[in-house]
PDB file of C-alpha atoms and ligand atoms in Angstrom:
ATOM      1  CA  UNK D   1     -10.452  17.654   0.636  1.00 45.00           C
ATOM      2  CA  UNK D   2      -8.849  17.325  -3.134  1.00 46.00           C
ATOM      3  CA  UNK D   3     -11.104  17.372  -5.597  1.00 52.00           C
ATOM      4  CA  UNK D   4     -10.687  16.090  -8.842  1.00 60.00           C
ATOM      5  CA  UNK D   5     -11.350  13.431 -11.303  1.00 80.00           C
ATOM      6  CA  UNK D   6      -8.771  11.006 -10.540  1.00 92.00           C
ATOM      7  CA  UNK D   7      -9.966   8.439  -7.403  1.00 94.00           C
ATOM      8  CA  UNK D   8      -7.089   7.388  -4.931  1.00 96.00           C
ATOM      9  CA  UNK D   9      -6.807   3.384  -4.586  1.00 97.00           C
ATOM     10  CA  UNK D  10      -5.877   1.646  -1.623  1.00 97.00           C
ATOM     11  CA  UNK D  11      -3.523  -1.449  -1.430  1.00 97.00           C
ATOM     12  CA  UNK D  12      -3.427  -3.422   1.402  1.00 97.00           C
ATOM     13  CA  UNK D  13      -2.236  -6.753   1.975  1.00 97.00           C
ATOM     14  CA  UNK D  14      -0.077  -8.603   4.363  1.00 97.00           C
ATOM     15  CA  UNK D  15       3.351  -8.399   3.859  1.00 93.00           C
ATOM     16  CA  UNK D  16       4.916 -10.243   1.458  1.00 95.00           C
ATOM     17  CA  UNK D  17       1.756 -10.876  -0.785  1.00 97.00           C
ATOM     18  CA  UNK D  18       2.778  -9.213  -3.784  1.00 97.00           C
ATOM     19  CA  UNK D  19       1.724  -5.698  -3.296  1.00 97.00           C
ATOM     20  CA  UNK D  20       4.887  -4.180  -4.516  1.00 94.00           C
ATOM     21  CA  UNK D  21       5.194  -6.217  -6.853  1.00 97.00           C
ATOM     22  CA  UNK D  22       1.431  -5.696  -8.193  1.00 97.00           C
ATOM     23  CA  UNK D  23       2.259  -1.580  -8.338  1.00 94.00           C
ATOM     24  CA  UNK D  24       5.768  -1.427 -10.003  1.00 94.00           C
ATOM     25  CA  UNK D  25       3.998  -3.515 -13.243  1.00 97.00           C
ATOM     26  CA  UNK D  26       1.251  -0.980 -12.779  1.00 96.00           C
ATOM     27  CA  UNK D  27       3.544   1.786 -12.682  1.00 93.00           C
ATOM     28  CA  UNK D  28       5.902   0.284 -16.010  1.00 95.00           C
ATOM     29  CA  UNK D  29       3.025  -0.598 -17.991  1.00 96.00           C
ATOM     30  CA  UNK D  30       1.065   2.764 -17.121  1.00 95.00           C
ATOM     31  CA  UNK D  31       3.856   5.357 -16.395  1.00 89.00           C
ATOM     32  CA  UNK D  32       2.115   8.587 -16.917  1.00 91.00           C
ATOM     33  CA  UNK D  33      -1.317   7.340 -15.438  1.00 96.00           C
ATOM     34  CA  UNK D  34      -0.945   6.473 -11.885  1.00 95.00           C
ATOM     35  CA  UNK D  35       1.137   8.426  -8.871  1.00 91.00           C
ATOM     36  CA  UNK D  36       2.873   6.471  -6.163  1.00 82.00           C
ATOM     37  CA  UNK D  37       2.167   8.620  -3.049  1.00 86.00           C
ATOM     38  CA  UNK D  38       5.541   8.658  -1.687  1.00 88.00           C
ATOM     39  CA  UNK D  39       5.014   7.884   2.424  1.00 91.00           C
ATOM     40  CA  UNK D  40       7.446   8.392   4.938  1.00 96.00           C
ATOM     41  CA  UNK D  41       9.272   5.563   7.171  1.00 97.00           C
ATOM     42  CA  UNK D  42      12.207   5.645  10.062  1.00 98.00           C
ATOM     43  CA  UNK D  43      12.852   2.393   8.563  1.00 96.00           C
ATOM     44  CA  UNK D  44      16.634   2.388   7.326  1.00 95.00           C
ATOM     45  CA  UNK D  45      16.161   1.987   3.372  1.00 95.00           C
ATOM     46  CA  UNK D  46      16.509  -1.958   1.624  1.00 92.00           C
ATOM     47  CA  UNK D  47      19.365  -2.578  -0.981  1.00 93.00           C
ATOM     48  CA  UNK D  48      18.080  -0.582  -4.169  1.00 96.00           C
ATOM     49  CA  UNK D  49      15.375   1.547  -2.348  1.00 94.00           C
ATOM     50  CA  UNK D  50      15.725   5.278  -2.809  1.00 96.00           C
ATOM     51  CA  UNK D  51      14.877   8.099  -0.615  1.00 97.00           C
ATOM     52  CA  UNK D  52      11.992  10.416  -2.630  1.00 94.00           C
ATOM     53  CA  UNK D  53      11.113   7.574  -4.338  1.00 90.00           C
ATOM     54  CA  UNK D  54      10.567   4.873  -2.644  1.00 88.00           C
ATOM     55  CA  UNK D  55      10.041   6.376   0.652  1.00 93.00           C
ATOM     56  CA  UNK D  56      11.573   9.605   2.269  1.00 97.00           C
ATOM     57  CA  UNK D  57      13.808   7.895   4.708  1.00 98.00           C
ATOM     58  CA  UNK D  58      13.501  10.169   8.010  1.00 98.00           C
ATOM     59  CA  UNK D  59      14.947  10.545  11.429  1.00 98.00           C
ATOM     60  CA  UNK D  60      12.424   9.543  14.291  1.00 97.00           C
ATOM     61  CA  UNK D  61      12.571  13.242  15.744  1.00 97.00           C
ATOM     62  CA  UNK D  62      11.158  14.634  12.101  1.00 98.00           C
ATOM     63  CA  UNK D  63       8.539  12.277  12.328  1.00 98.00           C
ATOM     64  CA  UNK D  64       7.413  13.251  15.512  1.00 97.00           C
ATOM     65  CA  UNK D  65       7.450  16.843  14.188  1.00 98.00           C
ATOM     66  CA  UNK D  66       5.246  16.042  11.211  1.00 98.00           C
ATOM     67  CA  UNK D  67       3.092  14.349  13.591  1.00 96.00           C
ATOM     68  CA  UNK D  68       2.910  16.886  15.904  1.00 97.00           C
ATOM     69  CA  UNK D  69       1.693  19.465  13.298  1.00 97.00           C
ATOM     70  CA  UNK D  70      -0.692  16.964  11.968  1.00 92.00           C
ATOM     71  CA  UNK D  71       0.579  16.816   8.456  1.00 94.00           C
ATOM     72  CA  UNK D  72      -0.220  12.930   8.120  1.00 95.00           C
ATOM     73  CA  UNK D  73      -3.771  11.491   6.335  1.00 93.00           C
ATOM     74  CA  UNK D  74      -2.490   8.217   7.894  1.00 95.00           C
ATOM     75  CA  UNK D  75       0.321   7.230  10.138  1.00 95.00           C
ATOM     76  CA  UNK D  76       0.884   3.614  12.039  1.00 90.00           C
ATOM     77  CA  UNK D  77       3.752   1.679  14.137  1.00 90.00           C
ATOM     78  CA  UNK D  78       4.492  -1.209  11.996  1.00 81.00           C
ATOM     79  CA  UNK D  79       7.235  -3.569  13.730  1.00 76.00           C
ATOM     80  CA  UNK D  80       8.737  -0.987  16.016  1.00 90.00           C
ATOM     81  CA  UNK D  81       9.347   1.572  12.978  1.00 95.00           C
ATOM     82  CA  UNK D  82       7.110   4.846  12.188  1.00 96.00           C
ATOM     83  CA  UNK D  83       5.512   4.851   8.395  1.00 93.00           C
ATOM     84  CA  UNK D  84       2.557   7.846   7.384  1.00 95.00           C
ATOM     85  CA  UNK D  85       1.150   9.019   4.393  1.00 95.00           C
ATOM     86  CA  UNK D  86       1.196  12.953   4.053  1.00 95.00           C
ATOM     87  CA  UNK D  87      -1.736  15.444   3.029  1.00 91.00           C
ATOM     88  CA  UNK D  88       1.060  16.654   0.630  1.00 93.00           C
ATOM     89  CA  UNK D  89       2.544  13.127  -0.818  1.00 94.00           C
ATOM     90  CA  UNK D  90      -1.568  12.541  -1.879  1.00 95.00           C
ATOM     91  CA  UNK D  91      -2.279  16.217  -3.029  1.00 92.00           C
ATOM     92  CA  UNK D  92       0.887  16.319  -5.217  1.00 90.00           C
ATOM     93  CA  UNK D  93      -0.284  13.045  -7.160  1.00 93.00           C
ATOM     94  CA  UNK D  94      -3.650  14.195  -7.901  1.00 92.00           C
ATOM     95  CA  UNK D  95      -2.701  17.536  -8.565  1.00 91.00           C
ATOM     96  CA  UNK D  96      -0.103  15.775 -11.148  1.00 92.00           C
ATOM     97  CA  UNK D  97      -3.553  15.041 -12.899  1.00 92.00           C
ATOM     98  CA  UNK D  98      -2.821  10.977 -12.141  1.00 95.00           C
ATOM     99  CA  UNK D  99      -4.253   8.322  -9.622  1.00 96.00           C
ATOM    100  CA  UNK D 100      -3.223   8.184  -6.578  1.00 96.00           C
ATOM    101  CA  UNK D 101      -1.802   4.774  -5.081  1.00 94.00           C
ATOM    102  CA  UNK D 102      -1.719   3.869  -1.433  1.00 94.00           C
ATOM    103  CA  UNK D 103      -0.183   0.423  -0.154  1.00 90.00           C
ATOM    104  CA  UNK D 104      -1.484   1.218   3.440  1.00 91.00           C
ATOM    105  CA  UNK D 105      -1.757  -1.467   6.422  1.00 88.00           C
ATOM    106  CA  UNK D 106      -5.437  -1.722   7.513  1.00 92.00           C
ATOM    107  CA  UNK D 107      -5.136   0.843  10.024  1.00 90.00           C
ATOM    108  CA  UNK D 108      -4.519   2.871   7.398  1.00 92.00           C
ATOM    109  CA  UNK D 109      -6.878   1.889   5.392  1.00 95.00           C
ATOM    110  CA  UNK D 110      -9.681   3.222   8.136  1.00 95.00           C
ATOM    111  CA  UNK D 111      -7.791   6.349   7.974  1.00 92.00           C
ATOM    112  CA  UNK D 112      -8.278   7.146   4.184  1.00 94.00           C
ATOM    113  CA  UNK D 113     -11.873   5.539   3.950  1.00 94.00           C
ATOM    114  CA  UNK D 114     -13.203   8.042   6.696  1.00 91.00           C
ATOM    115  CA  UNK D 115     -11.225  10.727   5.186  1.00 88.00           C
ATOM    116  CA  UNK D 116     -12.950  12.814   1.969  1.00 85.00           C
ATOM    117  CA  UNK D 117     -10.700  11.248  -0.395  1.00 90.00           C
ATOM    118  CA  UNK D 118     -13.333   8.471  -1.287  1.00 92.00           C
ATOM    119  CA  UNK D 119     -10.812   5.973  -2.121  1.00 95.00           C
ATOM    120  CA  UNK D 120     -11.439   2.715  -3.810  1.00 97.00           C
ATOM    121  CA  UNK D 121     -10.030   0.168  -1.283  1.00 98.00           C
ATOM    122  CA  UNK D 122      -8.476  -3.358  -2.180  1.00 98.00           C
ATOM    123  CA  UNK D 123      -7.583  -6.515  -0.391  1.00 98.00           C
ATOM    124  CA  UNK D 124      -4.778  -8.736  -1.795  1.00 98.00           C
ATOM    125  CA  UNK D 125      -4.783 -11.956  -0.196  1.00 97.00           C
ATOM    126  CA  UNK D 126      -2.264 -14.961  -0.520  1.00 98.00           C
ATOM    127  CA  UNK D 127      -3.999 -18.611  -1.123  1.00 97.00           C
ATOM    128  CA  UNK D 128      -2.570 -20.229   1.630  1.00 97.00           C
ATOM    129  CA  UNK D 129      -0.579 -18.946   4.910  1.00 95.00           C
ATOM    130  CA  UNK D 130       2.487 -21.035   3.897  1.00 96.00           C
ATOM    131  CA  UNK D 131       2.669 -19.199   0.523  1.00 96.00           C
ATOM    132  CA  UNK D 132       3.307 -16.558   1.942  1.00 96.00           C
ATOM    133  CA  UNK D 133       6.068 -17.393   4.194  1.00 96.00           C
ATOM    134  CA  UNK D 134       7.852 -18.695   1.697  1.00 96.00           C
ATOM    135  CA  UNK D 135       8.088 -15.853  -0.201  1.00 95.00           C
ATOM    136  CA  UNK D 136       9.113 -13.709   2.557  1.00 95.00           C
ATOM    137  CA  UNK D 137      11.774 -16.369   2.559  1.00 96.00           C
ATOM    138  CA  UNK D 138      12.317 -16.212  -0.930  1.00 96.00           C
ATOM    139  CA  UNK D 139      12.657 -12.116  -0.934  1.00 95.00           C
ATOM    140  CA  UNK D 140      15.701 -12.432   1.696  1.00 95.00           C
ATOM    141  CA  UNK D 141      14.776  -9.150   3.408  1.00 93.00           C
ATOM    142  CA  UNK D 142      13.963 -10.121   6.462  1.00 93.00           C
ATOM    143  CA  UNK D 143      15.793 -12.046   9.498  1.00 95.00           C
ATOM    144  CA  UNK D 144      13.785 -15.788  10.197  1.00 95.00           C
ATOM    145  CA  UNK D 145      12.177 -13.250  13.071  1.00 95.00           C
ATOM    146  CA  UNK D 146      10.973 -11.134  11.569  1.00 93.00           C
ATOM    147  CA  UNK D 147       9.214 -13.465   9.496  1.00 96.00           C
ATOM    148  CA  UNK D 148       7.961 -15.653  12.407  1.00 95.00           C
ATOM    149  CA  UNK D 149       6.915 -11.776  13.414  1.00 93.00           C
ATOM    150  CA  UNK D 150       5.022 -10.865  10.209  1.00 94.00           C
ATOM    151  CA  UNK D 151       3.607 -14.075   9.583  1.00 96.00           C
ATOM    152  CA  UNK D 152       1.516 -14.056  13.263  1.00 95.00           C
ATOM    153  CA  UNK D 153       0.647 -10.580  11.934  1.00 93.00           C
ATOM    154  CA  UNK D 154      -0.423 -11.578   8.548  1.00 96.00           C
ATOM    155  CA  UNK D 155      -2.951 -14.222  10.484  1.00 96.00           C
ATOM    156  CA  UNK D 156      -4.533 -10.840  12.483  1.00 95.00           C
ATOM    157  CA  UNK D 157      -4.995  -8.747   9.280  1.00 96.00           C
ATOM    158  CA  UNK D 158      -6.738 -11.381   7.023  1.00 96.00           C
ATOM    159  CA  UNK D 159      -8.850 -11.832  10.081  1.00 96.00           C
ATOM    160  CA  UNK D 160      -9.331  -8.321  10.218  1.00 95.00           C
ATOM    161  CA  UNK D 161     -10.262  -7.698   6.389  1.00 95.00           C
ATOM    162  CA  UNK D 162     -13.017 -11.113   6.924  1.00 94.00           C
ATOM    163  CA  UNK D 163     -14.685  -9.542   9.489  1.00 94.00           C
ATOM    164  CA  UNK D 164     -14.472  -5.834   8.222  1.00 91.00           C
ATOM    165  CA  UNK D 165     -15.734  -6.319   4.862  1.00 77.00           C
ATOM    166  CA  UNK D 166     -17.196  -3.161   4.071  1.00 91.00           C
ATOM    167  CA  UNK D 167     -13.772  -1.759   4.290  1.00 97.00           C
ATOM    168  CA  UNK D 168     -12.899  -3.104   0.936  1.00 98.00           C
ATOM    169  CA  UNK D 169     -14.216  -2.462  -2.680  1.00 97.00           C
ATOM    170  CA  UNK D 170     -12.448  -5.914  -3.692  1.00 97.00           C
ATOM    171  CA  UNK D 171     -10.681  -8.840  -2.487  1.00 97.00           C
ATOM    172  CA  UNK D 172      -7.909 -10.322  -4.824  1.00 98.00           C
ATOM    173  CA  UNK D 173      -5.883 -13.858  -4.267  1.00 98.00           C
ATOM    174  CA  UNK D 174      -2.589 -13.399  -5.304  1.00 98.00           C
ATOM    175  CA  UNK D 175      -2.063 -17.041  -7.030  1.00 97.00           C
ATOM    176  CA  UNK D 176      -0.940 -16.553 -10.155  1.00 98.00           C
ATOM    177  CA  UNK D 177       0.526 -13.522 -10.454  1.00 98.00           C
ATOM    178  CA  UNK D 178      -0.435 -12.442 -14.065  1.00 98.00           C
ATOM    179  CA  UNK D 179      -3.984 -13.463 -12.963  1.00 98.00           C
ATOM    180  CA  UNK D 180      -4.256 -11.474 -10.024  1.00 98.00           C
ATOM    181  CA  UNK D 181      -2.943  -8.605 -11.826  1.00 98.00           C
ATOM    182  CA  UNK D 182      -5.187  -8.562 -14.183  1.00 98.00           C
ATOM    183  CA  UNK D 183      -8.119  -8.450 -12.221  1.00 98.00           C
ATOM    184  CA  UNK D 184      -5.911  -5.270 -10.356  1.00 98.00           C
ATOM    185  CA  UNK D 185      -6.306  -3.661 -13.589  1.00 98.00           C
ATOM    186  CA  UNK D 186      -9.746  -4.652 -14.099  1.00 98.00           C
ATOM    187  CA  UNK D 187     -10.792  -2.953 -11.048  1.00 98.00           C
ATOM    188  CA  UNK D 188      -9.230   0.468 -11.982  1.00 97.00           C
ATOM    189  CA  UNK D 189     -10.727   0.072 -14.968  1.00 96.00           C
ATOM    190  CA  UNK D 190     -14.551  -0.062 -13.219  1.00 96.00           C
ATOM    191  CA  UNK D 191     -14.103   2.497 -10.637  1.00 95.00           C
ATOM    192  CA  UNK D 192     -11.893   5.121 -13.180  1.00 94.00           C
ATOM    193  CA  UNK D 193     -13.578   4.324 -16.672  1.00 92.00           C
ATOM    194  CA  UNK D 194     -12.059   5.523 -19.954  1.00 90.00           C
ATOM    195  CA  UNK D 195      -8.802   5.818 -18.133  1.00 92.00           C
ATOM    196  CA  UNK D 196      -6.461   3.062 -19.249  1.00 91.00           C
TER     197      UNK D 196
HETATM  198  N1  ATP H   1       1.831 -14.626  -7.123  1.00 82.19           N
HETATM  199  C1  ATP H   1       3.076 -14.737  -6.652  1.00 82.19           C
HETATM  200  N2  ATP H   1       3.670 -15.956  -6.629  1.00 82.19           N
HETATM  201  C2  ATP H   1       4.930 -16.089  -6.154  1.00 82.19           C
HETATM  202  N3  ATP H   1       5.696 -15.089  -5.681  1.00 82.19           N
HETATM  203  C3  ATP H   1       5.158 -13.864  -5.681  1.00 82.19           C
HETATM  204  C4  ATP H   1       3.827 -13.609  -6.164  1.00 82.19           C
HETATM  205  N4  ATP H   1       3.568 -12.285  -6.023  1.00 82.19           N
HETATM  206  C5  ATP H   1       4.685 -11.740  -5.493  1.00 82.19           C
HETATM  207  N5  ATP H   1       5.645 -12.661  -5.293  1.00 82.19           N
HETATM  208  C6  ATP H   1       6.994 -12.488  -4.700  1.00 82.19           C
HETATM  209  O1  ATP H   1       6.775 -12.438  -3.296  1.00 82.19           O
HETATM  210  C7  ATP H   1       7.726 -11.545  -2.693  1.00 82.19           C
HETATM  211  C8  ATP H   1       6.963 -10.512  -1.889  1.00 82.19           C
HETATM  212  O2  ATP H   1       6.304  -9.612  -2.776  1.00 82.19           O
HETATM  213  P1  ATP H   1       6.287  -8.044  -2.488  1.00 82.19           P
HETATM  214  O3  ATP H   1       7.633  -7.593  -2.067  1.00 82.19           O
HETATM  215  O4  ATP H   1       5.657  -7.417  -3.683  1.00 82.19           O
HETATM  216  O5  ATP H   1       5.287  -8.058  -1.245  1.00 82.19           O
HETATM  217  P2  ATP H   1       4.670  -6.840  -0.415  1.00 82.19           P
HETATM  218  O6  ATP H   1       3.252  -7.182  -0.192  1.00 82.19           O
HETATM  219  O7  ATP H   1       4.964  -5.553  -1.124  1.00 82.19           O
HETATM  220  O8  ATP H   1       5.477  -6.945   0.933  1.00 82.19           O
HETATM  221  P3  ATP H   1       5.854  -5.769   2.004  1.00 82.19           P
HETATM  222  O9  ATP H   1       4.535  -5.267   2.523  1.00 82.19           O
HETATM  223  O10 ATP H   1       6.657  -6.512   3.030  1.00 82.19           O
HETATM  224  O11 ATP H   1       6.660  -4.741   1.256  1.00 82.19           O
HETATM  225  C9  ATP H   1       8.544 -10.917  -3.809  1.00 82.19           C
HETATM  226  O12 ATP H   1       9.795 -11.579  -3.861  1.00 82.19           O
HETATM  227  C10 ATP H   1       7.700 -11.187  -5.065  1.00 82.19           C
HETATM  228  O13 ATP H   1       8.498 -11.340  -6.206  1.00 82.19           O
END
């Protein structure tokens, strides 16, 4: 659909495995190089998080409307609050002559690898189950719930990316973080050459 030289990459990850983390150091050590595609959530915003930038923070009843007049390249339920990616959120990246990131949930993922984007898609996966949960505890953003919530889910989607490995260009462990990184960057660097 948007043609250009810059490829879209995909992030996806269970939560809590670092894939925030992983794209703010991309975006402060590249900041004129890659475009956050800004999504859009009825989640109520976290402490710091701000609307255009982080997400635009919407009402349920616009994002039915968007919906409704298929504006979305990728839209999912994730615990009991709307999130989607818009045609325009993508288009105004690449048209910004910059990559285009994507932290999407697998579902998503689908979405933008059937789409004509051609994105390059990666998997970040934590070593160990319990890692995980205890940095979801760590972060503090969550009630012990939700956790208990995520953490079944996080079980399903590493499932999911095992047995649907053609969905992904790459599989990262986040360990170390400055390790896993680096391979992050890496993989730009093979799939957008002479770019960084
Ligand atoms: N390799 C690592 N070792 C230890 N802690 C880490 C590592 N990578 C990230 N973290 C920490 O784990 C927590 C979760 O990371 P982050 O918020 O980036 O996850 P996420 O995948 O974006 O989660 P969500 O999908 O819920 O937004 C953060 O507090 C972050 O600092």
């Amino acid at each position: 659909m948007y043609y250009n030289r810059f490829r879209v990459f995909v992030i996806c990850g269970p939560s809590g495995v670092g894939k925030g983390t992983i794209i703010s150091r991309l975006m402060s050590d590249y900041p004129n190089k890659f475009g956050f595609s800004v999504s859009h959530t009825t989640r109520p915003p976290r402490v710091g998080e701000q609307n255009g930038k982080d997400y635009h923070f919407v009402s349920k009843d616009f994002f039915k409307g968007m919906l409704e007049n298929n504006l979305f390249l990728e839209h999912a339920n994730v615990y009991d609050k709307m999130y989607g990616t818009s045609f325009e959120a993508v288009k105004n990246v690449l048209d910004d002559n910059k990559c285009c990131i994507l932290d999407l949930d697998i579902q998503g993922t689908k979405s933008v690898r059937k789409s004509t984007l051609d994105p390059v898609c990666i998997f970040i996966k934590p070593p160990t189950i319990q890692s995980l949960e205890d940095r979801l505890l760590a972060r503090h953003t969550e009630t012990i719930d939700e956790i208990r919530n995520r953490m079944v889910k996080a079980e399903a989607i590493i499932t999911e990316a095992e047995v649907t490995k053609d969905l992904f260009d790459q599989v990262i462990i986040n360990d170390d973080l400055d390790a896993c990184y680096s391979k992050f960057v890496e993989v730009i660097k093979r799939y957008q050459p002479n770019f960084l």
